PDB file of C-alpha atoms in Angstrom:
ATOM      1  CA  MET A 427     111.938 105.396 109.082  1.00  0.00           C
ATOM      2  CA  PRO A 428     113.269 104.683 105.581  1.00  0.00           C
ATOM      3  CA  SER A 429     110.708 105.951 103.114  1.00  0.00           C
ATOM      4  CA  SER A 430     110.086 107.773  99.874  1.00  0.00           C
ATOM      5  CA  SER A 431     107.589 110.599 100.326  1.00  0.00           C
ATOM      6  CA  THR A 432     105.115 110.727  97.454  1.00  0.00           C
ATOM      7  CA  ASN A 433     104.723 113.942  95.499  1.00  0.00           C
ATOM      8  CA  THR A 434     101.619 114.655  93.461  1.00  0.00           C
ATOM      9  CA  ALA A 435      99.241 111.857  92.541  1.00  0.00           C
ATOM     10  CA  SER A 436     100.021 112.245  88.845  1.00  0.00           C
ATOM     11  CA  SER A 437     103.793 112.132  89.327  1.00  0.00           C
ATOM     12  CA  GLU A 438     103.571 109.072  91.586  1.00  0.00           C
ATOM     13  CA  THR A 439     101.357 107.354  89.012  1.00  0.00           C
ATOM     14  CA  PHE A 440     103.738 108.226  86.168  1.00  0.00           C
ATOM     15  CA  LEU A 441     106.783 107.093  88.126  1.00  0.00           C
ATOM     16  CA  LEU A 442     105.299 103.697  88.986  1.00  0.00           C
ATOM     17  CA  PHE A 443     103.611 102.940  85.670  1.00  0.00           C
ATOM     18  CA  SER A 444     106.499 104.100  83.493  1.00  0.00           C
ATOM     19  CA  GLN A 445     108.413 101.023  84.639  1.00  0.00           C
ATOM     20  CA  ASP A 446     108.419  97.798  82.680  1.00  0.00           C
ATOM     21  CA  ILE A 447     105.737  95.935  84.655  1.00  0.00           C
ATOM     22  CA  PRO A 448     105.514  92.233  83.815  1.00  0.00           C
ATOM     23  CA  SER A 449     102.088  90.758  83.216  1.00  0.00           C
ATOM     24  CA  GLN A 450     100.550  89.185  86.329  1.00  0.00           C
ATOM     25  CA  ASN A 451      97.266  88.527  84.526  1.00  0.00           C
ATOM     26  CA  LEU A 452      94.565  89.524  87.003  1.00  0.00           C
ATOM     27  CA  GLY A 453      96.794  88.471  89.874  1.00  0.00           C
ATOM     28  CA  PHE A 454      95.228  85.234  91.132  1.00  0.00           C
ATOM     29  CA  VAL A 455      97.479  82.519  92.533  1.00  0.00           C
ATOM     30  CA  ASP A 456      95.223  79.819  91.037  1.00  0.00           C
ATOM     31  CA  PRO A 457      91.550  80.702  90.456  1.00  0.00           C
ATOM     32  CA  LEU A 458      90.566  77.110  89.608  1.00  0.00           C
ATOM     33  CA  SER A 459      91.770  75.197  92.662  1.00  0.00           C
ATOM     34  CA  ALA A 460      89.677  74.723  95.821  1.00  0.00           C
ATOM     35  CA  THR A 461      92.787  74.434  98.012  1.00  0.00           C
ATOM     36  CA  LEU A 462      96.260  75.972  97.865  1.00  0.00           C
ATOM     37  CA  ASP A 463      99.469  74.838  99.543  1.00  0.00           C
ATOM     38  CA  LEU A 464     101.363  77.993 100.478  1.00  0.00           C
ATOM     39  CA  ASN A 465     104.559  78.622 102.383  1.00  0.00           C
ATOM     40  CA  VAL A 466     105.031  81.886 104.236  1.00  0.00           C
ATOM     41  CA  ALA A 467     108.173  82.604 106.216  1.00  0.00           C
ATOM     42  CA  GLY A 468     109.007  78.917 106.534  1.00  0.00           C
ATOM     43  CA  LYS A 469     105.502  77.847 107.563  1.00  0.00           C
ATOM     44  CA  ASP A 470     103.197  75.662 105.495  1.00  0.00           C
ATOM     45  CA  TYR A 471      99.531  76.604 105.119  1.00  0.00           C
ATOM     46  CA  VAL A 472      96.657  74.818 103.393  1.00  0.00           C
ATOM     47  CA  ILE A 473      94.235  77.514 102.277  1.00  0.00           C
ATOM     48  CA  HIS A 474      90.675  76.808 101.180  1.00  0.00           C
ATOM     49  CA  GLN A 475      89.196  79.073  98.517  1.00  0.00           C
ATOM     50  CA  SER A 476      86.112  79.104  96.282  1.00  0.00           C
ATOM     51  CA  PRO A 477      86.316  79.394  92.483  1.00  0.00           C
ATOM     52  CA  THR A 478      82.522  78.990  92.503  1.00  0.00           C
ATOM     53  CA  ILE A 479      81.950  82.119  94.600  1.00  0.00           C
ATOM     54  CA  LEU A 480      84.523  84.002  92.511  1.00  0.00           C
ATOM     55  CA  ASN A 481      82.404  83.473  89.395  1.00  0.00           C
ATOM     56  CA  ARG A 482      79.175  84.680  90.960  1.00  0.00           C
ATOM     57  CA  PRO A 483      77.837  88.102  89.933  1.00  0.00           C
ATOM     58  CA  GLY A 484      78.859  90.941  92.206  1.00  0.00           C
ATOM     59  CA  SER A 485      82.008  91.850  94.087  1.00  0.00           C
ATOM     60  CA  THR A 486      83.353  88.453  95.133  1.00  0.00           C
ATOM     61  CA  THR A 487      87.053  88.883  94.348  1.00  0.00           C
ATOM     62  CA  GLY A 488      87.933  87.933  97.920  1.00  0.00           C
ATOM     63  CA  ALA A 489      86.886  84.332  97.278  1.00  0.00           C
ATOM     64  CA  VAL A 490      90.364  83.334  96.055  1.00  0.00           C
ATOM     65  CA  VAL A 491      93.966  84.141  96.968  1.00  0.00           C
ATOM     66  CA  TRP A 492      95.772  86.890  95.082  1.00  0.00           C
ATOM     67  CA  LYS A 493      99.505  86.739  94.311  1.00  0.00           C
ATOM     68  CA  ILE A 494     100.442  89.718  96.448  1.00  0.00           C
ATOM     69  CA  THR A 495      98.971  88.274  99.673  1.00  0.00           C
ATOM     70  CA  PRO A 496     101.606  85.621 100.526  1.00  0.00           C
ATOM     71  CA  LEU A 497     104.334  88.115  99.558  1.00  0.00           C
ATOM     72  CA  VAL A 498     102.968  90.734 101.956  1.00  0.00           C
ATOM     73  CA  ALA A 499     102.527  88.131 104.702  1.00  0.00           C
ATOM     74  CA  ASP A 500     106.134  87.012 104.292  1.00  0.00           C
ATOM     75  CA  TRP A 501     107.364  90.620 104.413  1.00  0.00           C
ATOM     76  CA  LEU A 502     105.247  91.564 107.440  1.00  0.00           C
ATOM     77  CA  VAL A 503     106.768  88.926 109.728  1.00  0.00           C
ATOM     78  CA  ARG A 504     110.405  89.528 108.877  1.00  0.00           C
ATOM     79  CA  SER A 505     112.404  90.782 111.848  1.00  0.00           C
ATOM     80  CA  ASP A 506     114.231  93.289 109.607  1.00  0.00           C
ATOM     81  CA  ASN A 507     110.970  94.793 108.324  1.00  0.00           C
ATOM     82  CA  LEU A 508     110.992  98.564 108.862  1.00  0.00           C
ATOM     83  CA  LEU A 509     107.655  98.333 110.702  1.00  0.00           C
ATOM     84  CA  TRP A 510     109.390  96.296 113.414  1.00  0.00           C
ATOM     85  CA  THR A 511     112.744  98.084 113.432  1.00  0.00           C
ATOM     86  CA  SER A 512     111.050 101.506 113.692  1.00  0.00           C
ATOM     87  CA  GLY A 513     108.665 100.376 116.445  1.00  0.00           C
ATOM     88  CA  LEU A 514     105.523 100.852 114.339  1.00  0.00           C
ATOM     89  CA  LEU A 515     104.779  97.199 115.091  1.00  0.00           C
ATOM     90  CA  SER A 516     105.589  95.506 118.384  1.00  0.00           C
ATOM     91  CA  PRO A 517     104.370  92.501 120.400  1.00  0.00           C
ATOM     92  CA  ALA A 518     101.849  94.881 122.022  1.00  0.00           C
ATOM     93  CA  SER A 519     100.308  95.993 118.705  1.00  0.00           C
ATOM     94  CA  SER A 520      96.656  95.644 117.772  1.00  0.00           C
ATOM     95  CA  VAL A 521      96.116  95.247 114.014  1.00  0.00           C
ATOM     96  CA  LEU A 522      93.027  95.480 111.795  1.00  0.00           C
ATOM     97  CA  GLU A 523      92.947  94.198 108.216  1.00  0.00           C
ATOM     98  CA  LEU A 524      90.424  95.466 105.681  1.00  0.00           C
ATOM     99  CA  GLY A 525      89.320  93.249 102.793  1.00  0.00           C
ATOM    100  CA  CYS A 526      91.148  90.171 104.066  1.00  0.00           C
ATOM    101  CA  GLY A 527      89.458  87.774 101.651  1.00  0.00           C
ATOM    102  CA  ILE A 528      88.989  84.076 102.361  1.00  0.00           C
ATOM    103  CA  SER A 529      92.603  83.206 103.212  1.00  0.00           C
ATOM    104  CA  GLY A 530      93.276  85.249 106.347  1.00  0.00           C
ATOM    105  CA  LEU A 531      96.922  84.655 105.449  1.00  0.00           C
ATOM    106  CA  ASN A 532      98.308  87.974 106.691  1.00  0.00           C
ATOM    107  CA  GLY A 533      96.594  87.412 110.020  1.00  0.00           C
ATOM    108  CA  LEU A 534      97.704  83.792 110.279  1.00  0.00           C
ATOM    109  CA  ALA A 535     101.305  84.883 109.787  1.00  0.00           C
ATOM    110  CA  LEU A 536     101.313  88.062 111.885  1.00  0.00           C
ATOM    111  CA  ALA A 537      98.916  87.246 114.743  1.00  0.00           C
ATOM    112  CA  PRO A 538     101.441  85.204 116.788  1.00  0.00           C
ATOM    113  CA  LEU A 539     103.741  88.240 116.845  1.00  0.00           C
ATOM    114  CA  VAL A 540     101.254  90.890 118.013  1.00  0.00           C
ATOM    115  CA  ALA A 541      98.697  91.310 120.783  1.00  0.00           C
ATOM    116  CA  GLY A 542      95.660  91.041 118.533  1.00  0.00           C
ATOM    117  CA  TYR A 543      94.711  90.800 114.859  1.00  0.00           C
ATOM    118  CA  ILE A 544      91.213  91.396 113.472  1.00  0.00           C
ATOM    119  CA  LEU A 545      90.404  90.224 109.954  1.00  0.00           C
ATOM    120  CA  THR A 546      87.502  92.006 108.240  1.00  0.00           C
ATOM    121  CA  ASP A 547      85.660  91.669 104.947  1.00  0.00           C
ATOM    122  CA  GLN A 548      82.136  91.176 103.647  1.00  0.00           C
ATOM    123  CA  SER A 549      80.170  88.372 105.242  1.00  0.00           C
ATOM    124  CA  TYR A 550      80.337  86.070 102.196  1.00  0.00           C
ATOM    125  CA  VAL A 551      83.963  85.176 103.069  1.00  0.00           C
ATOM    126  CA  ALA A 552      83.156  84.295 106.693  1.00  0.00           C
ATOM    127  CA  ARG A 553      82.760  80.523 106.361  1.00  0.00           C
ATOM    128  CA  LEU A 554      86.013  79.987 104.479  1.00  0.00           C
ATOM    129  CA  VAL A 555      88.140  82.491 106.367  1.00  0.00           C
ATOM    130  CA  GLU A 556      87.044  80.949 109.681  1.00  0.00           C
ATOM    131  CA  LYS A 557      87.793  77.475 108.291  1.00  0.00           C
ATOM    132  CA  ASN A 558      91.258  78.641 107.280  1.00  0.00           C
ATOM    133  CA  ILE A 559      91.820  80.135 110.723  1.00  0.00           C
ATOM    134  CA  ASP A 560      90.702  76.912 112.423  1.00  0.00           C
ATOM    135  CA  GLU A 561      92.824  74.634 110.247  1.00  0.00           C
ATOM    136  CA  ASN A 562      95.937  76.824 110.136  1.00  0.00           C
ATOM    137  CA  SER A 563      95.887  78.311 113.623  1.00  0.00           C
ATOM    138  CA  PRO A 564      99.377  79.440 114.584  1.00  0.00           C
ATOM    139  CA  LEU A 565     100.956  77.163 117.190  1.00  0.00           C
ATOM    140  CA  GLY A 566     103.270  78.340 119.893  1.00  0.00           C
ATOM    141  CA  ASN A 567     104.889  81.767 119.605  1.00  0.00           C
ATOM    142  CA  PRO A 568     107.238  81.437 116.624  1.00  0.00           C
ATOM    143  CA  ARG A 569     110.193  83.650 116.091  1.00  0.00           C
ATOM    144  CA  GLN A 570     110.071  86.172 113.319  1.00  0.00           C
ATOM    145  CA  ALA A 571     111.306  85.185 109.882  1.00  0.00           C
ATOM    146  CA  GLY A 572     115.051  85.101 109.520  1.00  0.00           C
ATOM    147  CA  THR A 573     115.627  83.617 112.964  1.00  0.00           C
ATOM    148  CA  SER A 574     114.569  80.089 112.144  1.00  0.00           C
ATOM    149  CA  SER A 575     114.234  78.056 108.967  1.00  0.00           C
ATOM    150  CA  GLN A 576     112.246  75.239 110.537  1.00  0.00           C
ATOM    151  CA  LYS A 577     108.953  74.471 108.788  1.00  0.00           C
ATOM    152  CA  ARG A 578     105.786  73.430 110.540  1.00  0.00           C
ATOM    153  CA  LYS A 579     105.035  69.799 109.740  1.00  0.00           C
ATOM    154  CA  GLY A 580     101.715  68.671 111.150  1.00  0.00           C
ATOM    155  CA  LYS A 581     101.034  69.575 114.760  1.00  0.00           C
ATOM    156  CA  SER A 582     103.713  71.115 116.893  1.00  0.00           C
ATOM    157  CA  SER A 583     104.670  69.650 120.231  1.00  0.00           C
ATOM    158  CA  ALA A 584     105.284  73.143 121.570  1.00  0.00           C
ATOM    159  CA  VAL A 585     102.917  74.542 124.157  1.00  0.00           C
ATOM    160  CA  GLN A 586     100.286  76.578 122.347  1.00  0.00           C
ATOM    161  CA  SER A 587     100.153  80.189 123.446  1.00  0.00           C
ATOM    162  CA  LYS A 588      97.033  82.275 123.074  1.00  0.00           C
ATOM    163  CA  VAL A 589      96.816  83.870 119.642  1.00  0.00           C
ATOM    164  CA  GLU A 590      94.248  86.637 119.249  1.00  0.00           C
ATOM    165  CA  LEU A 591      93.031  86.188 115.674  1.00  0.00           C
ATOM    166  CA  ARG A 592      89.400  86.478 114.643  1.00  0.00           C
ATOM    167  CA  PHE A 593      87.156  87.503 111.774  1.00  0.00           C
ATOM    168  CA  GLN A 594      84.606  90.316 111.928  1.00  0.00           C
ATOM    169  CA  PRO A 595      82.276  91.214 109.013  1.00  0.00           C
ATOM    170  CA  LEU A 596      82.761  94.814 107.885  1.00  0.00           C
ATOM    171  CA  ASP A 597      81.227  96.402 104.795  1.00  0.00           C
ATOM    172  CA  TRP A 598      82.978  99.672 103.885  1.00  0.00           C
ATOM    173  CA  GLN A 599      79.789 101.123 102.436  1.00  0.00           C
ATOM    174  CA  LEU A 600      77.289 100.023 105.076  1.00  0.00           C
ATOM    175  CA  ASP A 601      78.977  99.435 108.434  1.00  0.00           C
ATOM    176  CA  GLU A 602      80.182 101.915 111.008  1.00  0.00           C
ATOM    177  CA  VAL A 603      83.730 101.763 112.319  1.00  0.00           C
ATOM    178  CA  ALA A 604      83.576 101.635 116.124  1.00  0.00           C
ATOM    179  CA  PRO A 605      85.935 100.778 119.013  1.00  0.00           C
ATOM    180  CA  SER A 606      84.027  97.515 119.460  1.00  0.00           C
ATOM    181  CA  LEU A 607      85.854  96.225 116.367  1.00  0.00           C
ATOM    182  CA  THR A 608      88.828  95.449 118.588  1.00  0.00           C
ATOM    183  CA  GLY A 609      86.818  92.790 120.416  1.00  0.00           C
ATOM    184  CA  ASN A 610      88.540  93.844 123.633  1.00  0.00           C
ATOM    185  CA  GLY A 611      86.905  96.202 126.109  1.00  0.00           C
ATOM    186  CA  ASN A 612      90.333  97.438 127.205  1.00  0.00           C
ATOM    187  CA  VAL A 613      91.463  98.284 123.661  1.00  0.00           C
ATOM    188  CA  LYS A 614      89.586 100.954 121.725  1.00  0.00           C
ATOM    189  CA  SER A 615      91.887 101.604 118.766  1.00  0.00           C
ATOM    190  CA  PHE A 616      94.428  99.944 116.502  1.00  0.00           C
ATOM    191  CA  ASP A 617      98.138 100.470 116.017  1.00  0.00           C
ATOM    192  CA  ALA A 618      97.967  99.492 112.360  1.00  0.00           C
ATOM    193  CA  VAL A 619      95.388  98.998 109.633  1.00  0.00           C
ATOM    194  CA  ILE A 620      96.290  96.886 106.591  1.00  0.00           C
ATOM    195  CA  ALA A 621      94.648  96.798 103.160  1.00  0.00           C
ATOM    196  CA  CYS A 622      96.140  94.239 100.783  1.00  0.00           C
ATOM    197  CA  ASP A 623      95.173  94.376  97.089  1.00  0.00           C
ATOM    198  CA  CYS A 624      91.834  96.066  97.745  1.00  0.00           C
ATOM    199  CA  ILE A 625      92.150  98.698  94.998  1.00  0.00           C
ATOM    200  CA  TYR A 626      90.720  97.477  91.715  1.00  0.00           C
ATOM    201  CA  ASN A 627      87.272  99.097  91.420  1.00  0.00           C
ATOM    202  CA  ASP A 628      86.827 102.871  91.244  1.00  0.00           C
ATOM    203  CA  THR A 629      83.445 102.750  92.984  1.00  0.00           C
ATOM    204  CA  LEU A 630      85.085 101.272  96.101  1.00  0.00           C
ATOM    205  CA  ILE A 631      87.977 103.740  96.347  1.00  0.00           C
ATOM    206  CA  ARG A 632      86.168 106.371  98.417  1.00  0.00           C
ATOM    207  CA  PRO A 633      84.510 103.868 100.816  1.00  0.00           C
ATOM    208  CA  LEU A 634      87.868 102.133 101.346  1.00  0.00           C
ATOM    209  CA  VAL A 635      89.762 105.358 102.010  1.00  0.00           C
ATOM    210  CA  HIS A 636      87.058 106.663 104.332  1.00  0.00           C
ATOM    211  CA  THR A 637      87.091 103.372 106.264  1.00  0.00           C
ATOM    212  CA  CYS A 638      90.880 103.577 106.584  1.00  0.00           C
ATOM    213  CA  ALA A 639      90.528 107.117 107.924  1.00  0.00           C
ATOM    214  CA  ASP A 640      87.738 106.172 110.332  1.00  0.00           C
ATOM    215  CA  VAL A 641      89.837 103.341 111.772  1.00  0.00           C
ATOM    216  CA  CYS A 642      92.793 105.687 112.257  1.00  0.00           C
ATOM    217  CA  LYS A 643      90.562 108.290 113.933  1.00  0.00           C
ATOM    218  CA  LEU A 644      89.791 105.809 116.707  1.00  0.00           C
ATOM    219  CA  ARG A 645      93.273 106.473 118.125  1.00  0.00           C
ATOM    220  CA  SER A 646      92.587 110.129 118.946  1.00  0.00           C
ATOM    221  CA  ALA A 647      89.479 109.143 120.915  1.00  0.00           C
ATOM    222  CA  ASP A 648      91.145 106.274 122.773  1.00  0.00           C
ATOM    223  CA  ASP A 649      91.680 107.226 126.403  1.00  0.00           C
ATOM    224  CA  ASN A 650      92.917 103.745 127.257  1.00  0.00           C
ATOM    225  CA  THR A 651      96.084 103.727 125.180  1.00  0.00           C
ATOM    226  CA  SER A 652      99.420 104.869 126.569  1.00  0.00           C
ATOM    227  CA  SER A 653     100.877 105.127 123.053  1.00  0.00           C
ATOM    228  CA  ASP A 654     101.477 108.554 121.562  1.00  0.00           C
ATOM    229  CA  ARG A 655     101.946 107.026 118.110  1.00  0.00           C
ATOM    230  CA  PRO A 656      99.240 107.511 115.494  1.00  0.00           C
ATOM    231  CA  THR A 657      97.702 104.520 113.768  1.00  0.00           C
ATOM    232  CA  ILE A 658      99.698 103.541 110.690  1.00  0.00           C
ATOM    233  CA  CYS A 659      97.816 102.623 107.510  1.00  0.00           C
ATOM    234  CA  LEU A 660      99.555 100.157 105.179  1.00  0.00           C
ATOM    235  CA  VAL A 661      98.229  99.740 101.639  1.00  0.00           C
ATOM    236  CA  ALA A 662      99.783  97.072  99.411  1.00  0.00           C
ATOM    237  CA  GLN A 663      98.590  96.600  95.853  1.00  0.00           C
ATOM    238  CA  GLN A 664      99.324  95.189  92.438  1.00  0.00           C
ATOM    239  CA  LEU A 665      99.847  97.821  89.766  1.00  0.00           C
ATOM    240  CA  ARG A 666      97.127  97.202  87.173  1.00  0.00           C
ATOM    241  CA  ASP A 667      95.369 100.321  85.926  1.00  0.00           C
ATOM    242  CA  PRO A 668      97.005 103.779  86.166  1.00  0.00           C
ATOM    243  CA  GLU A 669      93.639 105.547  86.282  1.00  0.00           C
ATOM    244  CA  ILE A 670      92.423 103.440  89.206  1.00  0.00           C
ATOM    245  CA  PHE A 671      95.725 103.921  91.031  1.00  0.00           C
ATOM    246  CA  GLU A 672      95.725 107.686  90.514  1.00  0.00           C
ATOM    247  CA  ALA A 673      92.105 107.954  91.685  1.00  0.00           C
ATOM    248  CA  TRP A 674      93.034 106.039  94.858  1.00  0.00           C
ATOM    249  CA  ILE A 675      96.129 108.073  95.690  1.00  0.00           C
ATOM    250  CA  LYS A 676      94.282 111.356  95.093  1.00  0.00           C
ATOM    251  CA  GLU A 677      91.550 110.310  97.535  1.00  0.00           C
ATOM    252  CA  PHE A 678      93.998 108.810 100.032  1.00  0.00           C
ATOM    253  CA  SER A 679      96.136 111.967 100.062  1.00  0.00           C
ATOM    254  CA  LYS A 680      93.116 114.031 101.160  1.00  0.00           C
ATOM    255  CA  TYR A 681      93.260 112.291 104.534  1.00  0.00           C
ATOM    256  CA  PHE A 682      96.766 110.857 104.887  1.00  0.00           C
ATOM    257  CA  ARG A 683     100.383 111.843 104.656  1.00  0.00           C
ATOM    258  CA  ILE A 684     101.813 109.176 102.381  1.00  0.00           C
ATOM    259  CA  TRP A 685     105.146 107.452 101.952  1.00  0.00           C
ATOM    260  CA  ARG A 686     106.015 104.770  99.448  1.00  0.00           C
ATOM    261  CA  VAL A 687     108.098 102.023 101.012  1.00  0.00           C
ATOM    262  CA  PRO A 688     111.344 101.977  98.989  1.00  0.00           C
ATOM    263  CA  ASP A 689     112.367  98.866  97.122  1.00  0.00           C
ATOM    264  CA  ASN A 690     115.389  98.271  99.334  1.00  0.00           C
ATOM    265  CA  ALA A 691     113.047  97.947 102.341  1.00  0.00           C
ATOM    266  CA  LEU A 692     110.909  95.296 100.630  1.00  0.00           C
ATOM    267  CA  THR A 693     111.510  91.653  99.858  1.00  0.00           C
ATOM    268  CA  GLU A 694     112.475  90.834  96.297  1.00  0.00           C
ATOM    269  CA  GLY A 695     109.020  89.559  95.370  1.00  0.00           C
ATOM    270  CA  LEU A 696     107.361  92.808  96.478  1.00  0.00           C
ATOM    271  CA  ARG A 697     109.673  95.279  94.786  1.00  0.00           C
ATOM    272  CA  SER A 698     107.934  97.583  92.376  1.00  0.00           C
ATOM    273  CA  ASN A 699     109.582  96.187  89.251  1.00  0.00           C
ATOM    274  CA  PRO A 700     107.456  92.983  89.492  1.00  0.00           C
ATOM    275  CA  GLY A 701     104.390  95.229  89.644  1.00  0.00           C
ATOM    276  CA  PHE A 702     103.690  95.511  93.377  1.00  0.00           C
ATOM    277  CA  VAL A 703     103.878  98.578  95.599  1.00  0.00           C
ATOM    278  CA  VAL A 704     103.423  99.336  99.313  1.00  0.00           C
ATOM    279  CA  HIS A 705     102.450 102.733 100.743  1.00  0.00           C
ATOM    280  CA  LEU A 706     102.232 103.871 104.356  1.00  0.00           C
ATOM    281  CA  GLY A 707      99.878 106.579 105.519  1.00  0.00           C
ATOM    282  CA  ILE A 708      99.466 108.599 108.703  1.00  0.00           C
ATOM    283  CA  LEU A 709      96.215 110.473 109.215  1.00  0.00           C
ATOM    284  CA  GLN A 710      96.498 114.226 108.737  1.00  0.00           C
ATOM    285  CA  GLY A 711      95.273 116.701 111.303  1.00  0.00           C
ATOM    286  CA  ALA A 712      91.738 118.056 110.984  1.00  0.00           C
ATOM    287  CA  ALA A 713      92.997 121.412 109.688  1.00  0.00           C
ATOM    288  CA  GLU A 714      95.029 119.745 106.935  1.00  0.00           C
ATOM    289  CA  ILE A 715      92.022 117.693 105.802  1.00  0.00           C
ATOM    290  CA  ARG A 716      89.783 120.790 105.683  1.00  0.00           C
ATOM    291  CA  ASN A 717      92.336 122.671 103.553  1.00  0.00           C
ATOM    292  CA  GLN A 718      92.296 119.884 100.959  1.00  0.00           C
ATOM    293  CA  SER A 719      88.494 119.561 100.843  1.00  0.00           C
TER     294      SER A 719
END
């Protein structure tokens, strides 16, 4: 699998933040609009968001769409994506997303290509994310990006195949990660866990990393899976604050072996010079985790 193995947290932070990173402001697509027209991999989506909820006190950053989300969604569904070419993702994959926000865009794009996709976040996003799922439900079983340039215009005449996409509330600080998250009694673990632009607050770093690890640990206890592959953890983020980034990668490296996806394996919009980065992690063995504690 093409990858760049990260070294120490400080060297990875220096390497990424020593680049000329253009200003993305905070990283919102448009924090003032109640609806957004977005195109991902040749498909049109109308996404409802809430500037009102965004401006409430508390952690409500998931109430609007962030710039990195449509870029990650577009990259995830490409047939030449290393996750597909290496077999880390396949039509049989079960995927969990942490901190999905109101859009559900990664799930809307990827769900038709995998066996199941679970969106999770705090309960305040539930109404809008479920509305976005209902109004933008994938139709048919589209080919991956790069095989067709046809856009979806209105309702498709194709026969609709079953797409397993649903939202489940999950608070990293309060809720327990359990096999029931899959929503399928025959599936007790996930092939991939995705966190997209969830790293912006130092108080949430440890709960996020521990939740990522707990999801990945489900694989070792899953007697139902025939896969010998570990769960892959994908973390995509906008580069904002070097101290926040370094705190995250230090905590993440306690539990995961980490690779940074190289620029030549990303789409142009995601390459690190515009200020975005994608890391992959595989859970370490118990002995490795103890040695780093």
